[in-house]
Coordinates of C-alpha atoms in Angstrom, one line a residue:
W1 CA -0.1 -0.2 0.3
S2 CA 1.6 3.3 -0.7
S3 CA 0.9 5.9 1.6
D4 CA -1.3 8.0 -0.4
V5 CA -3.5 5.7 -0.9
C6 CA -3.8 5.0 2.9
S7 CA -3.9 8.9 3.6
S8 CA -6.9 9.4 1.1
D9 CA -9.0 6.7 2.9
L10 CA -8.3 8.2 6.1
V11 CA -9.5 11.4 4.8
V12 CA -12.5 10.0 3.6
S13 CA -13.5 8.0 6.5
L14 CA -12.8 11.1 9.2
G15 CA -15.0 13.0 6.8
S16 CA -17.7 10.6 7.0
A17 CA -17.2 9.7 10.7
R18 CA -17.6 13.6 11.3
Q19 CA -20.7 13.5 9.1
K20 CA -22.2 10.6 11.0
A21 CA -21.3 12.7 14.6
R22 CA -23.1 15.7 13.3
D23 CA -26.3 13.7 12.5
S24 CA -26.4 12.0 15.4
K25 CA -26.4 15.4 17.3
R26 CA -29.2 16.3 15.2
V27 CA -31.2 13.6 15.9
A28 CA -30.4 13.7 19.7
D29 CA -31.3 17.6 19.7
M30 CA -34.4 17.1 18.0
K31 CA -35.6 14.3 20.6
Q32 CA -34.6 16.7 23.5
M33 CA -36.7 19.6 21.9
Q34 CA -39.8 17.3 21.7
T35 CA -39.5 16.3 25.1
A36 CA -39.1 19.8 26.2
L37 CA -42.3 20.4 23.8
E38 CA -44.3 17.7 25.3
L39 CA -43.7 18.9 28.8
Y40 CA -44.8 22.6 27.7
Y41 CA -48.1 20.8 26.1
G42 CA -48.6 18.9 29.2
D43 CA -48.8 22.3 31.1
K44 CA -50.5 24.3 28.8
T45 CA -52.4 21.7 26.9
A46 CA -51.1 23.4 23.8
Y47 CA -47.8 23.7 21.8
P48 CA -46.1 27.3 21.6
A49 CA -47.7 29.2 18.7
A50 CA -45.3 30.1 15.7
S51 CA -46.4 30.8 12.2
P52 CA -44.4 31.5 10.2
S53 CA -41.4 29.2 11.2
I54 CA -38.9 30.5 13.5
A55 CA -35.5 29.8 13.1
L56 CA -34.4 28.0 16.7
G57 CA -31.5 29.1 18.5
A58 CA -31.4 32.3 16.4
S59 CA -33.1 35.6 16.3
G60 CA -33.6 35.4 20.0
Y61 CA -35.4 31.8 19.9
T62 CA -33.2 30.1 22.3
C63 CA -35.5 29.1 25.2
I64 CA -38.4 27.0 25.7
S65 CA -40.5 27.9 28.9
D66 CA -44.1 28.8 30.0
S67 CA -43.6 32.0 28.0
G68 CA -43.2 29.8 24.6
I69 CA -40.2 29.7 22.5
T70 CA -38.2 33.0 23.3
G71 CA -34.9 34.6 24.1
T72 CA -36.0 35.3 27.5
C73 CA -36.8 32.3 29.5
G74 CA -40.0 32.6 31.8
T75 CA -40.8 31.2 35.3
T76 CA -40.8 27.5 34.2
V77 CA -38.3 26.2 31.8
Y78 CA -38.3 23.1 29.9
M79 CA -35.3 23.9 27.8
G80 CA -32.9 26.6 28.6
Q81 CA -30.9 26.5 25.8
V82 CA -32.4 25.4 22.3
P83 CA -29.4 23.8 20.4
L84 CA -28.2 25.1 17.1
D85 CA -27.2 22.8 14.4
P86 CA -23.7 21.7 14.3
L87 CA -23.2 23.4 11.1
N88 CA -25.7 26.5 11.4
D89 CA -25.2 27.7 7.9
A90 CA -27.5 28.5 4.9
T91 CA -28.6 24.8 4.6
H92 CA -28.3 23.1 8.5
K93 CA -30.8 25.0 10.3
Y94 CA -33.3 23.8 12.8
S95 CA -36.8 25.4 12.7
Y96 CA -40.0 25.1 14.2
K97 CA -43.9 25.9 12.9
S98 CA -46.7 25.9 14.9
A99 CA -49.9 26.9 12.6
T100 CA -52.3 25.5 15.1
T101 CA -51.3 24.8 18.9
S102 CA -52.4 21.2 18.8
T103 CA -49.3 20.2 16.7
Y104 CA -45.7 21.4 15.5
E105 CA -43.3 20.5 13.1
M106 CA -39.6 21.1 13.4
G107 CA -37.3 20.3 10.3
F108 CA -34.0 19.4 10.4
T109 CA -31.5 18.3 7.8
L110 CA -29.1 15.3 7.7
E111 CA -26.0 14.6 5.8
L112 CA -26.0 10.7 5.5
D113 CA -29.1 8.1 6.4
T114 CA -28.7 7.8 10.2
A115 CA -31.1 6.4 12.6
G116 CA -33.8 5.1 10.4
L117 CA -33.9 8.4 8.4
T118 CA -32.6 8.9 5.1
S119 CA -30.1 11.8 4.4
G120 CA -31.7 15.5 3.4
N121 CA -34.8 17.0 4.9
N122 CA -36.4 15.7 7.8
C123 CA -39.2 16.6 10.3
A124 CA -39.9 16.1 13.9
K125 CA -43.7 16.0 14.8
P126 CA -45.5 14.9 18.0
S127 CA -45.8 11.6 16.3
G128 CA -42.1 11.1 15.9
L129 CA -39.3 11.9 13.7
T130 CA -40.1 11.5 10.1
H131 CA -38.1 11.4 6.7
E132 CA -40.1 14.4 4.9
T133 CA -40.1 18.1 4.1
C134 CA -41.8 19.7 6.7
A135 CA -43.5 23.3 6.6
A136 CA -41.0 24.3 9.2
L137 CA -38.3 24.1 6.7

């Protein structure tokens, strides 16, 4: 084996490992936010209203509390720091939309097939994570 072949294989493998790690974080972030939203729903019998969609973790939308999804936490905090996408670039952002307070959609994009989801646009809803483009993206 030449050192060039080994080096290029290592770079490809490292790049793929980084993508997998970012995607695993995205899925974990969505599940954590779903838990916070379910706790909110349990107390308020509604999800926080947001229509049109908002970019989570940006523009002051950093807290899920009894005040909704805002930049300043209220009295009861369900998630004190809403996570940002690991890349947080033009393609990779978390978004949230709730046109009616009985449901919500959170959009996120995966780089690779991960946790039973396909690369590309995915959606978190009260029913779970799905591979589809949701209105929040």
